[in-house]
Short mmCIF file of C-alpha atoms and ligand atoms in Angstrom, two decimals:
data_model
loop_
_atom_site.label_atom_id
_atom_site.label_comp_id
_atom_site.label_asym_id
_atom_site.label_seq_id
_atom_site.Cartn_x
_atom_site.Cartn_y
_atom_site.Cartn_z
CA UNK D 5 6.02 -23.92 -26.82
CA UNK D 6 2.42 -22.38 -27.75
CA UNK D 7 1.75 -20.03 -24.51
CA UNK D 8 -1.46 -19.47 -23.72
CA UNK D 9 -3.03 -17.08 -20.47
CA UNK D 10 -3.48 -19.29 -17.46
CA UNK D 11 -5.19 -17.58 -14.35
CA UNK D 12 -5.08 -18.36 -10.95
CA UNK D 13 -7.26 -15.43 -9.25
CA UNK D 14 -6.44 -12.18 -10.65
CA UNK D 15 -2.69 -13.26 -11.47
CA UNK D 16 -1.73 -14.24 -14.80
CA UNK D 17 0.80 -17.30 -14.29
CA UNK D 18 2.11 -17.22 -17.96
CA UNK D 19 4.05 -14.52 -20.32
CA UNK D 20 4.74 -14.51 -23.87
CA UNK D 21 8.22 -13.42 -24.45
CA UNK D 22 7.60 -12.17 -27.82
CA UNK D 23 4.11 -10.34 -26.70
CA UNK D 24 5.88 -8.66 -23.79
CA UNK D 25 8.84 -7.32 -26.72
CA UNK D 26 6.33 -6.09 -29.08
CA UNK D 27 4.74 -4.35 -25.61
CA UNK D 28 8.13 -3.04 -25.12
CA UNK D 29 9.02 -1.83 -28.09
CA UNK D 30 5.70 0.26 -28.62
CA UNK D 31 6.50 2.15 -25.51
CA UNK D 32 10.04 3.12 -27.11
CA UNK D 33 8.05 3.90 -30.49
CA UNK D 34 6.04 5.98 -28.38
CA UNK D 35 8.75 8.02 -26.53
CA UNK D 36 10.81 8.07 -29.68
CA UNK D 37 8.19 10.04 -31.46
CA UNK D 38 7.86 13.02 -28.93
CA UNK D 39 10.74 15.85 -28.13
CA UNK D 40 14.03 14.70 -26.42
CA UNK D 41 14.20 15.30 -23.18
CA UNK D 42 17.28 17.38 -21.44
CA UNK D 43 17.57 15.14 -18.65
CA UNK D 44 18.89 12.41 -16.55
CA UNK D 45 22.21 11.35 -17.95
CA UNK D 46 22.33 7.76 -15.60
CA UNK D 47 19.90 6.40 -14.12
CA UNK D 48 18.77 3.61 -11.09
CA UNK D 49 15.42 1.97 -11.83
CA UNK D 50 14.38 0.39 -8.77
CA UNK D 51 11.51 -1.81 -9.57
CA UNK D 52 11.90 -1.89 -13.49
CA UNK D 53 10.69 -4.67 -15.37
CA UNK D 54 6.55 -3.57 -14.99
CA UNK D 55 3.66 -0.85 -14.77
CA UNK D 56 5.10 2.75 -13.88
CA UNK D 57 9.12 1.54 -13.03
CA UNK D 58 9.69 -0.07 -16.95
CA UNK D 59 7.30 3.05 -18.58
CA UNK D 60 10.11 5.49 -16.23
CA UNK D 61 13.07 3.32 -17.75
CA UNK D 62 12.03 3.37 -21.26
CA UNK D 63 11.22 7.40 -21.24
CA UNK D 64 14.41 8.08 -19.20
CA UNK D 65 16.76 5.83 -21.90
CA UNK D 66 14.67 6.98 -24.77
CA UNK D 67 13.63 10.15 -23.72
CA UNK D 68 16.59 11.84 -22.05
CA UNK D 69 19.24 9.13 -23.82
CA UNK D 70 19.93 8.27 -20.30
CA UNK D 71 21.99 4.88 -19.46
CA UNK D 72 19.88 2.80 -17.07
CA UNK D 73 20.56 0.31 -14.17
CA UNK D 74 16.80 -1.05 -13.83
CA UNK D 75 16.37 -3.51 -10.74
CA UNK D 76 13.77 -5.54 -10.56
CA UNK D 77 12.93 -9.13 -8.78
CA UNK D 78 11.49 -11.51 -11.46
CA UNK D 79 11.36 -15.02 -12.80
CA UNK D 80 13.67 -16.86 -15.61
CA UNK D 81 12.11 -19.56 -17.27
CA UNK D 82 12.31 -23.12 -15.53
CA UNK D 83 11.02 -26.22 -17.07
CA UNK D 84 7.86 -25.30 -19.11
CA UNK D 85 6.73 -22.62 -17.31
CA UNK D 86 7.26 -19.28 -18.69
CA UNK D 87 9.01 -16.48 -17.28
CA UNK D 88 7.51 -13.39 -15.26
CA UNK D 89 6.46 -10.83 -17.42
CA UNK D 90 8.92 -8.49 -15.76
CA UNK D 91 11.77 -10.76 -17.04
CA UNK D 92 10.89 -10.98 -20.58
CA UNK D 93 10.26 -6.77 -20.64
CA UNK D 94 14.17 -6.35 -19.10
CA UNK D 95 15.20 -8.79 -21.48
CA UNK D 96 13.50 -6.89 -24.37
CA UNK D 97 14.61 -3.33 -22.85
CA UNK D 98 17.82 -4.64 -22.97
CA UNK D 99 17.71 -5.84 -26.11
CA UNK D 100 16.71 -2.55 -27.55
CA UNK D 101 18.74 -0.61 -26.18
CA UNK D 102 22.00 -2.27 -27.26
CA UNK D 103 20.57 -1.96 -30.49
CA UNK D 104 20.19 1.85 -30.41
CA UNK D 105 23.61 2.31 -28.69
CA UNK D 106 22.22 3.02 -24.93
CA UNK D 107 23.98 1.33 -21.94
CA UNK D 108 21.50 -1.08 -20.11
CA UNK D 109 22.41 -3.26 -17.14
CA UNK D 110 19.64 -5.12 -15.38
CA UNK D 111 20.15 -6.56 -11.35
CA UNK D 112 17.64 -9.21 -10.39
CA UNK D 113 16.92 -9.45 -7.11
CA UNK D 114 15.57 -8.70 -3.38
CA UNK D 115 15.75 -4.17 -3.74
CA UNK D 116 14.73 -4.73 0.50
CA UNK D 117 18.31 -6.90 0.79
CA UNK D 118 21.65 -5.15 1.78
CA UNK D 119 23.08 -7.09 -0.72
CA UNK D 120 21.47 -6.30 -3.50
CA UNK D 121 21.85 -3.03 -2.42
CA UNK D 122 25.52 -3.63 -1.86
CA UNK D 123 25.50 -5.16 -5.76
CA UNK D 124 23.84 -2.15 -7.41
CA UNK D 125 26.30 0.17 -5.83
CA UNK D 126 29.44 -2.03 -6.99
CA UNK D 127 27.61 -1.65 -11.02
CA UNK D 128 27.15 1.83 -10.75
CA UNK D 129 30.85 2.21 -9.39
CA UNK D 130 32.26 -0.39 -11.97
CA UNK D 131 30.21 1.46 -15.01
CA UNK D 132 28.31 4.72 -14.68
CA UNK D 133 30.60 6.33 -11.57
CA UNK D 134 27.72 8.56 -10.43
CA UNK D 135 24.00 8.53 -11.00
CA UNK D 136 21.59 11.94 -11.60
CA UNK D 137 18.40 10.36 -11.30
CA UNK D 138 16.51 7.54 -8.45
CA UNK D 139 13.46 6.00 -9.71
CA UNK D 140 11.83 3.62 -6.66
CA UNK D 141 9.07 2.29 -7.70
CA UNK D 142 8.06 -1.01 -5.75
CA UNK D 143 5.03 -2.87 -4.92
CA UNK D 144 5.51 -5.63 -3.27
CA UNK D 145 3.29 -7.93 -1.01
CA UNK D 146 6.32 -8.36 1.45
CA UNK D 147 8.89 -7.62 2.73
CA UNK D 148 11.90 -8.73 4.88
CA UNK D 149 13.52 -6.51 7.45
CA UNK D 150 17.28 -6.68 6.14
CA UNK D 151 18.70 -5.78 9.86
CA UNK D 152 15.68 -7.47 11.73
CA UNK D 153 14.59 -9.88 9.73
CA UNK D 154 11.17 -9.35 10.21
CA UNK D 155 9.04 -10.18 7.58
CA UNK D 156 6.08 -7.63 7.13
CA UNK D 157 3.22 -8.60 4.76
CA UNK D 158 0.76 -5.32 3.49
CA UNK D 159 -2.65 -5.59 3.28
CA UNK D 160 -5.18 -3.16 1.60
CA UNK D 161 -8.13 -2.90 3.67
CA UNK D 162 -10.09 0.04 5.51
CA UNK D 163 -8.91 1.49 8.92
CA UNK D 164 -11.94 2.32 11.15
CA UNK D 165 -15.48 0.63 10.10
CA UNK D 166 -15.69 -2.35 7.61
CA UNK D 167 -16.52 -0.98 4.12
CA UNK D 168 -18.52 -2.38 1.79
CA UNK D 169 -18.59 -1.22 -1.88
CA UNK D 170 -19.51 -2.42 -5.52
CA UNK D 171 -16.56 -3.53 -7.51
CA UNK D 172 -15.92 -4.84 -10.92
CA UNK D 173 -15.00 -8.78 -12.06
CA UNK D 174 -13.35 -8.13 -15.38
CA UNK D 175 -13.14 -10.98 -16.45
CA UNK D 176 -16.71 -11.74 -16.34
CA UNK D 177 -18.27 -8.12 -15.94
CA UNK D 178 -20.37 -8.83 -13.41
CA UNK D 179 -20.62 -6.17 -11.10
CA UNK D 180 -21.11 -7.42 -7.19
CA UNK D 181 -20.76 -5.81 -3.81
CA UNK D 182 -17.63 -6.98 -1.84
CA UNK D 183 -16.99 -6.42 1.98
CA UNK D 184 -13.36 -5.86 3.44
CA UNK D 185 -13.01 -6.01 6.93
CA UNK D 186 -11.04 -3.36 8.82
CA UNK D 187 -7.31 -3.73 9.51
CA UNK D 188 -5.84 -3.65 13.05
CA UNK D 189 -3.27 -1.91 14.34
CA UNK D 190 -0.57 -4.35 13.40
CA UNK D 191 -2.05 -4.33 9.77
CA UNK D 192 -1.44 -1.19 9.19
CA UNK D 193 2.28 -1.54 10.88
CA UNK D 194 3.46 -4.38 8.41
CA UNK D 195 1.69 -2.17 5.53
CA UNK D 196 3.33 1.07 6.63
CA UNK D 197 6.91 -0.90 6.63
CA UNK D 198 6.23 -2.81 3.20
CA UNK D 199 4.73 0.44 1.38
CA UNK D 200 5.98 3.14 3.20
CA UNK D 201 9.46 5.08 2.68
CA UNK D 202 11.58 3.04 5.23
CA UNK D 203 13.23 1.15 2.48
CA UNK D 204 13.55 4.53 0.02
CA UNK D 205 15.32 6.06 2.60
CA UNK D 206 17.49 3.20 3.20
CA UNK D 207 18.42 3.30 -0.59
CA UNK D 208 18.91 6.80 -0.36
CA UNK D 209 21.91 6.56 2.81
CA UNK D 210 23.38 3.65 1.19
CA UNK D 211 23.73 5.27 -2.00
CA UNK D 212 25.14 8.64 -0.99
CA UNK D 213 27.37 6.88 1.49
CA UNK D 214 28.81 5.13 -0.84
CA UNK D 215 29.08 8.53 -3.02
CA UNK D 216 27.73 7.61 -5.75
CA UNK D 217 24.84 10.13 -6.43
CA UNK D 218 25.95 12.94 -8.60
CA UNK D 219 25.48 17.05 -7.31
CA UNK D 220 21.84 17.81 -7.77
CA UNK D 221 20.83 14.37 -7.96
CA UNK D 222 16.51 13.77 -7.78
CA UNK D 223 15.08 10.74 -6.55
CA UNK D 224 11.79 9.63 -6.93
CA UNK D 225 8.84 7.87 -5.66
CA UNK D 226 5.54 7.34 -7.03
CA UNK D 227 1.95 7.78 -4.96
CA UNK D 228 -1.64 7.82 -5.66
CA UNK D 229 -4.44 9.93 -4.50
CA UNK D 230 -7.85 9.40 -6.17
CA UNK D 231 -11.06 10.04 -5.49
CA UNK D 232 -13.50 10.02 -2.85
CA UNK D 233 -15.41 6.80 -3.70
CA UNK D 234 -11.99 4.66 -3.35
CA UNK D 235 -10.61 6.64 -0.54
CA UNK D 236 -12.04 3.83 2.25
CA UNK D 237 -10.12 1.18 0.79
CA UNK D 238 -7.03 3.25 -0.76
CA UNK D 239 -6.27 6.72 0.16
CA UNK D 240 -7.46 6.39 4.29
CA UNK D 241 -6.98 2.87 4.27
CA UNK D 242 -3.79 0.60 4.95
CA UNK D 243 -1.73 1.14 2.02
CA UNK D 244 -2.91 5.19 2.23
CA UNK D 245 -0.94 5.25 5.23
CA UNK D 246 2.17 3.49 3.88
CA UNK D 247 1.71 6.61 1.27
CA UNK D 248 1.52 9.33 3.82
CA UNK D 249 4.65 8.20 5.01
CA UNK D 250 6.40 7.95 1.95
CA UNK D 251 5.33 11.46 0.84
CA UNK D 252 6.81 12.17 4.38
CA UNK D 253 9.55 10.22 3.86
CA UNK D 254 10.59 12.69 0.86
CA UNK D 255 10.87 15.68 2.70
CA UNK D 256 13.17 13.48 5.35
CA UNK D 257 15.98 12.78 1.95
CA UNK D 258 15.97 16.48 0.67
CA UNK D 259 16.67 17.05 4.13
CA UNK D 260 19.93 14.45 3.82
CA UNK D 261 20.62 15.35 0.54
CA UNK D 262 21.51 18.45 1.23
CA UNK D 263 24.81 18.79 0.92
CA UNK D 264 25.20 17.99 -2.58
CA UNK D 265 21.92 19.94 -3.35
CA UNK D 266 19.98 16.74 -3.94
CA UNK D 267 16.25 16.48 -4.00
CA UNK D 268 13.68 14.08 -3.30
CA UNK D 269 10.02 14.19 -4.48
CA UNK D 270 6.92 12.10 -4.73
CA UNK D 271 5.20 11.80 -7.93
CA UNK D 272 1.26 11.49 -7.58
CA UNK D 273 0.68 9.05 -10.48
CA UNK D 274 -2.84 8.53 -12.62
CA UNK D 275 -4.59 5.12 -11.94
CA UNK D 276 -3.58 2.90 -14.49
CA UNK D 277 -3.68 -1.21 -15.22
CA UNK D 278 -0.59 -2.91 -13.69
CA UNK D 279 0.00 -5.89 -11.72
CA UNK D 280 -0.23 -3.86 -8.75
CA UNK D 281 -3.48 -1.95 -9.54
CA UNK D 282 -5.39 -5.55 -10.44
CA UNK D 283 -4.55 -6.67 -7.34
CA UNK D 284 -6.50 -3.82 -5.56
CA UNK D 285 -10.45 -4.36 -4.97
CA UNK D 286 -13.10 -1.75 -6.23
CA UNK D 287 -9.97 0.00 -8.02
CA UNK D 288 -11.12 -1.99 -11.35
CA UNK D 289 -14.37 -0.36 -11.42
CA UNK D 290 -13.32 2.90 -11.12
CA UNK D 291 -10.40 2.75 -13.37
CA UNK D 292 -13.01 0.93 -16.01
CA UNK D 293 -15.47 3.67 -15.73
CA UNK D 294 -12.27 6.43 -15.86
CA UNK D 295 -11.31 4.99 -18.92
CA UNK D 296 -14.13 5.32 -21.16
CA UNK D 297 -14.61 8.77 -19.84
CA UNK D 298 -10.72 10.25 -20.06
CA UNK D 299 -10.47 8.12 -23.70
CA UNK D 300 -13.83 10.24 -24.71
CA UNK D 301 -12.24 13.48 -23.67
CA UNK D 302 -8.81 12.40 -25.05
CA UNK D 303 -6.90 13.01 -22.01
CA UNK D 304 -6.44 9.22 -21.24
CA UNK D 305 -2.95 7.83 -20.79
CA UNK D 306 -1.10 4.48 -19.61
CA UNK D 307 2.33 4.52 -18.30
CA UNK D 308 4.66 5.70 -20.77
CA UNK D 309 2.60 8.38 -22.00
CA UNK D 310 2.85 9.58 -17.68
CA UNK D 311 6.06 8.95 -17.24
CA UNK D 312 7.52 10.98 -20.60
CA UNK D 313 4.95 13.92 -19.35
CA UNK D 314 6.55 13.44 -16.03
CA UNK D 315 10.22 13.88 -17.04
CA UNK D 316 9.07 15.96 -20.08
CA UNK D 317 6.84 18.54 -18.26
CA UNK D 318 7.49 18.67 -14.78
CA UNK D 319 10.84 17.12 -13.52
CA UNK D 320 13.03 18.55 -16.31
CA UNK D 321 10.77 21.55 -17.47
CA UNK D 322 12.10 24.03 -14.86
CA UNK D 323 8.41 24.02 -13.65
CA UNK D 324 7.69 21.38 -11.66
CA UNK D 325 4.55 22.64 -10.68
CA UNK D 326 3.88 21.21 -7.27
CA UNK D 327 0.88 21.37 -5.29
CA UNK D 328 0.82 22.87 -1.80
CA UNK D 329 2.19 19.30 -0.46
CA UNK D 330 5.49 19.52 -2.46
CA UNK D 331 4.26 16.79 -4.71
CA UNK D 332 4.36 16.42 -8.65
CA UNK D 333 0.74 15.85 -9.73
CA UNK D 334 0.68 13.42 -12.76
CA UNK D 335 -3.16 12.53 -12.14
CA UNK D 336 -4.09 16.17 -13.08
CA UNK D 337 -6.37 14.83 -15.84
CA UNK D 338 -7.79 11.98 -14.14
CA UNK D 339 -8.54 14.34 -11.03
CA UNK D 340 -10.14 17.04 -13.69
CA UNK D 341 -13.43 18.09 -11.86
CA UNK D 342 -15.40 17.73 -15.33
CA UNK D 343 -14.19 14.10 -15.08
CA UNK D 344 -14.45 13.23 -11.69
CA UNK D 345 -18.28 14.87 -11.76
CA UNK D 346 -19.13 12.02 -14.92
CA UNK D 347 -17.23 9.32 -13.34
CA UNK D 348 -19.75 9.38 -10.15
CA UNK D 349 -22.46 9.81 -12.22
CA UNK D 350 -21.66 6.95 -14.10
CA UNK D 351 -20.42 5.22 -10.78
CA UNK D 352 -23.93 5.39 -9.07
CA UNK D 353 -25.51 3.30 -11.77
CA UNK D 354 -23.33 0.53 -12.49
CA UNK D 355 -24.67 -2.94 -12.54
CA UNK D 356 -24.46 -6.15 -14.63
CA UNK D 357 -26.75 -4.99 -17.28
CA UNK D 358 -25.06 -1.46 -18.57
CA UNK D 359 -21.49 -2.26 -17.21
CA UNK D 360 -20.31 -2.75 -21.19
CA UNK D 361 -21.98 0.44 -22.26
CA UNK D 362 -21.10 2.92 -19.69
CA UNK D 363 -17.76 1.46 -18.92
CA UNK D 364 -14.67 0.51 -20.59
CA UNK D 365 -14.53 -2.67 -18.49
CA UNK D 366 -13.56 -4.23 -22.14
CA UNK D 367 -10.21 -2.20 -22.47
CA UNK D 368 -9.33 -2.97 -18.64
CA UNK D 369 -9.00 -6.81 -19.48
CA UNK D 370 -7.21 -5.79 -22.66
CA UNK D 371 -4.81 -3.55 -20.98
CA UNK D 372 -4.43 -6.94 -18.04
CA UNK D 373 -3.66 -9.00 -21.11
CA UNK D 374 -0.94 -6.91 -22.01
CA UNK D 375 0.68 -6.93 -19.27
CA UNK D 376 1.52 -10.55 -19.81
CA UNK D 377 2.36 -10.15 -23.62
CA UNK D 378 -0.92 -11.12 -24.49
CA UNK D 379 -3.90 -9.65 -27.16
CA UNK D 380 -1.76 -7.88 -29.51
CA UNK D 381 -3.19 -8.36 -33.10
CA UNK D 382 0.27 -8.46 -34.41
CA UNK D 383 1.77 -11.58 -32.22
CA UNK D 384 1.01 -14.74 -34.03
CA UNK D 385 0.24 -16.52 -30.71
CA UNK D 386 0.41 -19.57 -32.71
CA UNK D 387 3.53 -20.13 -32.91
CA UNK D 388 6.00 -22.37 -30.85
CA UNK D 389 7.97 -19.87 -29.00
CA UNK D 390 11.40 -20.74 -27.07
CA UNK D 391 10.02 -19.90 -23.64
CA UNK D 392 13.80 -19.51 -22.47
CA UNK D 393 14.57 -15.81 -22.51
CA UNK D 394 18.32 -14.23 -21.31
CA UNK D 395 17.90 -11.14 -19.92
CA UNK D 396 21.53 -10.30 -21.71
CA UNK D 397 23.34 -8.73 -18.58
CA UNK D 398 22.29 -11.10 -16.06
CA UNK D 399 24.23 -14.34 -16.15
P1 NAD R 30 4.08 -3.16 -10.74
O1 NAD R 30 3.56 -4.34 -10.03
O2 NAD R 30 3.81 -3.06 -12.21
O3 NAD R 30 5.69 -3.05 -10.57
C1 NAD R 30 6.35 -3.38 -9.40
C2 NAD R 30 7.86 -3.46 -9.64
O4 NAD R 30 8.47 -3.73 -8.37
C3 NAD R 30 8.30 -4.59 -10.58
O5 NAD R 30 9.40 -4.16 -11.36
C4 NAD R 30 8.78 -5.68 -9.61
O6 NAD R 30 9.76 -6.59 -10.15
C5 NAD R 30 9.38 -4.82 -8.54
N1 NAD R 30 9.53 -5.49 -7.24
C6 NAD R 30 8.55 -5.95 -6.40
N2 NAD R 30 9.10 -6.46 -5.28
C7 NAD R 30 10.45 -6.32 -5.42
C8 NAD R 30 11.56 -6.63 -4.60
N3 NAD R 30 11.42 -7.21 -3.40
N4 NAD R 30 12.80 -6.36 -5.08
C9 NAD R 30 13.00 -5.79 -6.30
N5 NAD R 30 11.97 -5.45 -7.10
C10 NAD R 30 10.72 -5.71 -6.67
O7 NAD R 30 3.55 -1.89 -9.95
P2 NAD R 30 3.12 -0.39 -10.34
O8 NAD R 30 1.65 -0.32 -10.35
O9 NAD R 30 3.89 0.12 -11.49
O10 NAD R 30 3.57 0.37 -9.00
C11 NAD R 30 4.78 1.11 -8.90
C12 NAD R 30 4.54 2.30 -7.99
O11 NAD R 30 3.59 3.17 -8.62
C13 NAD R 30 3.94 1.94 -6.62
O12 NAD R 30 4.49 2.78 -5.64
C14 NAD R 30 2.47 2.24 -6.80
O13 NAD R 30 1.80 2.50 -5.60
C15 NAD R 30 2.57 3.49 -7.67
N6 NAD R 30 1.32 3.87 -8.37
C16 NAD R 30 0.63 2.95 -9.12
C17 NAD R 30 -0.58 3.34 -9.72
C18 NAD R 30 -1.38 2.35 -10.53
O14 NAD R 30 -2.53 2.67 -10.88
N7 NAD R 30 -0.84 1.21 -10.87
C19 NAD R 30 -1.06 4.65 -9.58
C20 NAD R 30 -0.29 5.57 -8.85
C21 NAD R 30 0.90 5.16 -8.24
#
């Protein structure tokens, strides 16, 4: 089949297998080229196949040499439509890493579920006995209570007064005002229960019950600050909360862990383009006009170059230099006064006309493109493509 990118909103609903390999494979060329990594040994991935959880994956097996259980809940291919772009990233992180001798098992499925739960236990067990290193990184839209059955949905939207800002279309560049209305109380509830670190901790007791975290085992969760201008809808909105209580949430595991010196620790993380990000209004302005300015100062990064700093330079440096809320603090460069000062310069006099010129509003769409295996000069999209993809330890 010739793929081509079909869009229904901001959502890509097609992925080109071979686009999202040669995606995957640049992050290992990436991660191969810097210093090894005296790490993780074996690792969990939860929420693996895209954005910050794969980049984590790839830097932990390539950096550290680490074997990986990534989880992740995606799509196979069904009829003619393609798979998720999740799916065809396991299948080509799988792929690799056979290739370079690193163990690689992949679970597909509901991470909120005590089953799945129940099934990633039983793999580590089976294969890796113990793991040194938690990665949870979800976004997800919903979620369902697995002892209540409630189903909570998040929203992102402003608590207190409606707030009304400019934002960015990227795929046509026009630049418009948008209004979000403020959440109620029960908003911010189902938010706080999708978002928040209910579901970490959950994995957390299930996994040392079960005994399967090694001594001095870390766990970690990623979180986002940013600035001022996108604090209404992010940081003191809805899905701000669900972060506060994650962040909370890590203090609460340490606590647990305890007893076989574990630690738990929340990684504030740079804005980036991801599935999750596009999904957030405003955010593509600001991460358009952040790009153009970090790329000009040469501090800009995507995923894998955060996530190899991350394991590189904080979590396995013996520094992991924390701020004075016991987090790690991967947006450093983003939150760099001298950048923050040009990116609300630069933010005040957006419009239609200059949006090209004093944004990168260009590389944002690129970036979306990739995320779907599309826009990479050395795919021949051209080609028929067999659409069916086996991620090889998922039968
Ligand atoms: P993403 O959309 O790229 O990845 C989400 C992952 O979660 C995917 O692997 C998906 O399969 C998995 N997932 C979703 N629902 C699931 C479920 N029910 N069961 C199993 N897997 C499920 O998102 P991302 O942007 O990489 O976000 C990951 C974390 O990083 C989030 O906590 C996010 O807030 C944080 N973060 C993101 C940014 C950013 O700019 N994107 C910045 C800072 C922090």
């Amino acid at each position: 089949m010739i793929i081509t990118p079909k869009f229904r909103g901001f959502i890509c609903t097609t992925s080109h297998p071979v686009g999202c390999e040669y995606n995957v494979r640049q992050q290992v060329e990436y991660v191969k080229k810097q210093k090894k990594i005296n790490g993780a040994k074996k690792v969990l991935v939860i929420g693996a196949s895209t954005g910050y959880g794969l980049s984590s994956r790839i830097a932990a097996a390539f950096g550290c040499g680490a074997a990986t259980i990534g989880l992740f809940f995606e799509k196979p291919a069904s009829g003619n439509r393609t798979a998720s772009a999740g799916w065809y990233n396991s299948a080509a992180f799988e792929k690799i890493a056979k290739e370079e001798g690193i163990y690689a098992k992949s679970i597909n499925g509901d991470a909120f579920s005590n089953e799945i739960k129940q099934q990633t236990i039983e793999l580590i067990k089976k294969d890796l006995g113990k793991v040194d290193l938690v990665i949870y990184s979800l976004a997800s839209p919903r979620r369902t209570h697995p002892d209540t059955g409630e189903i909570f949905n998040s929203v992102i939207k402003p608590i207190g007064p409606a707030y009304t800002s400019k934002t960015v279309n990227f795929h046509t560049g026009k630049v418009e005002n948008i209004t979000i209305e403020s959440a109620n109380e029960d908003e911010i509830r189902q938010t706080v229960a999708v978002m928040g670190g209910e579901d970490w901790d959950m994995w957390m007791d299930a996994l040392k019950k079960a005994d399967v975290l090694a001594e001095n085992a870390i766990t970690l969760a990623y979180s986002y600050v940013g600035p001022e201008m996108t604090h209404a809808v992010y940081r003191e909105g809805t899905i701000g909360r669900a972060k506060d209580d994650l962040e909370a949430t890590a203090y609460k595991i340490t606590d647990k862990l305890k007893d076989i010196g574990g630690k738990a620790y929340v990684s504030i993380n740079k804005a980036v383009v991801t599935q999750a990000s596009a999904a957030i209004p405003v955010i593509s302005l600001y991460v358009s006009i952040l790009f153009k300015i970090m790329k000009s100062k040469n501090t800009h990064e995507g995923c894998i170059e955060q996530m190899y700093r991350m394991l590189e330079d904080r979590v396995y440096s013996g520094d992991m230099k924390l701020d004075s809320k016991g987090r790690i603090c991967m947006d450093d460069w983003e939150m760099a006064k001298d950048v923050q000062a040009e990116v609300a310069k630069v933010w005040d006099k957006a419009n239609d006309d200059n949006i090209n010129d004093i944004s990168d509003v260009e590389g944002y769409r690129t970036e979306f493109f990739k995320l779907f295996g599309f826009g990479f000069d050395a795919v021949e999209y051209s080609e028929d493509v067999d659409i069916e993809v086996m991620v090889e330890s998922i039968k």
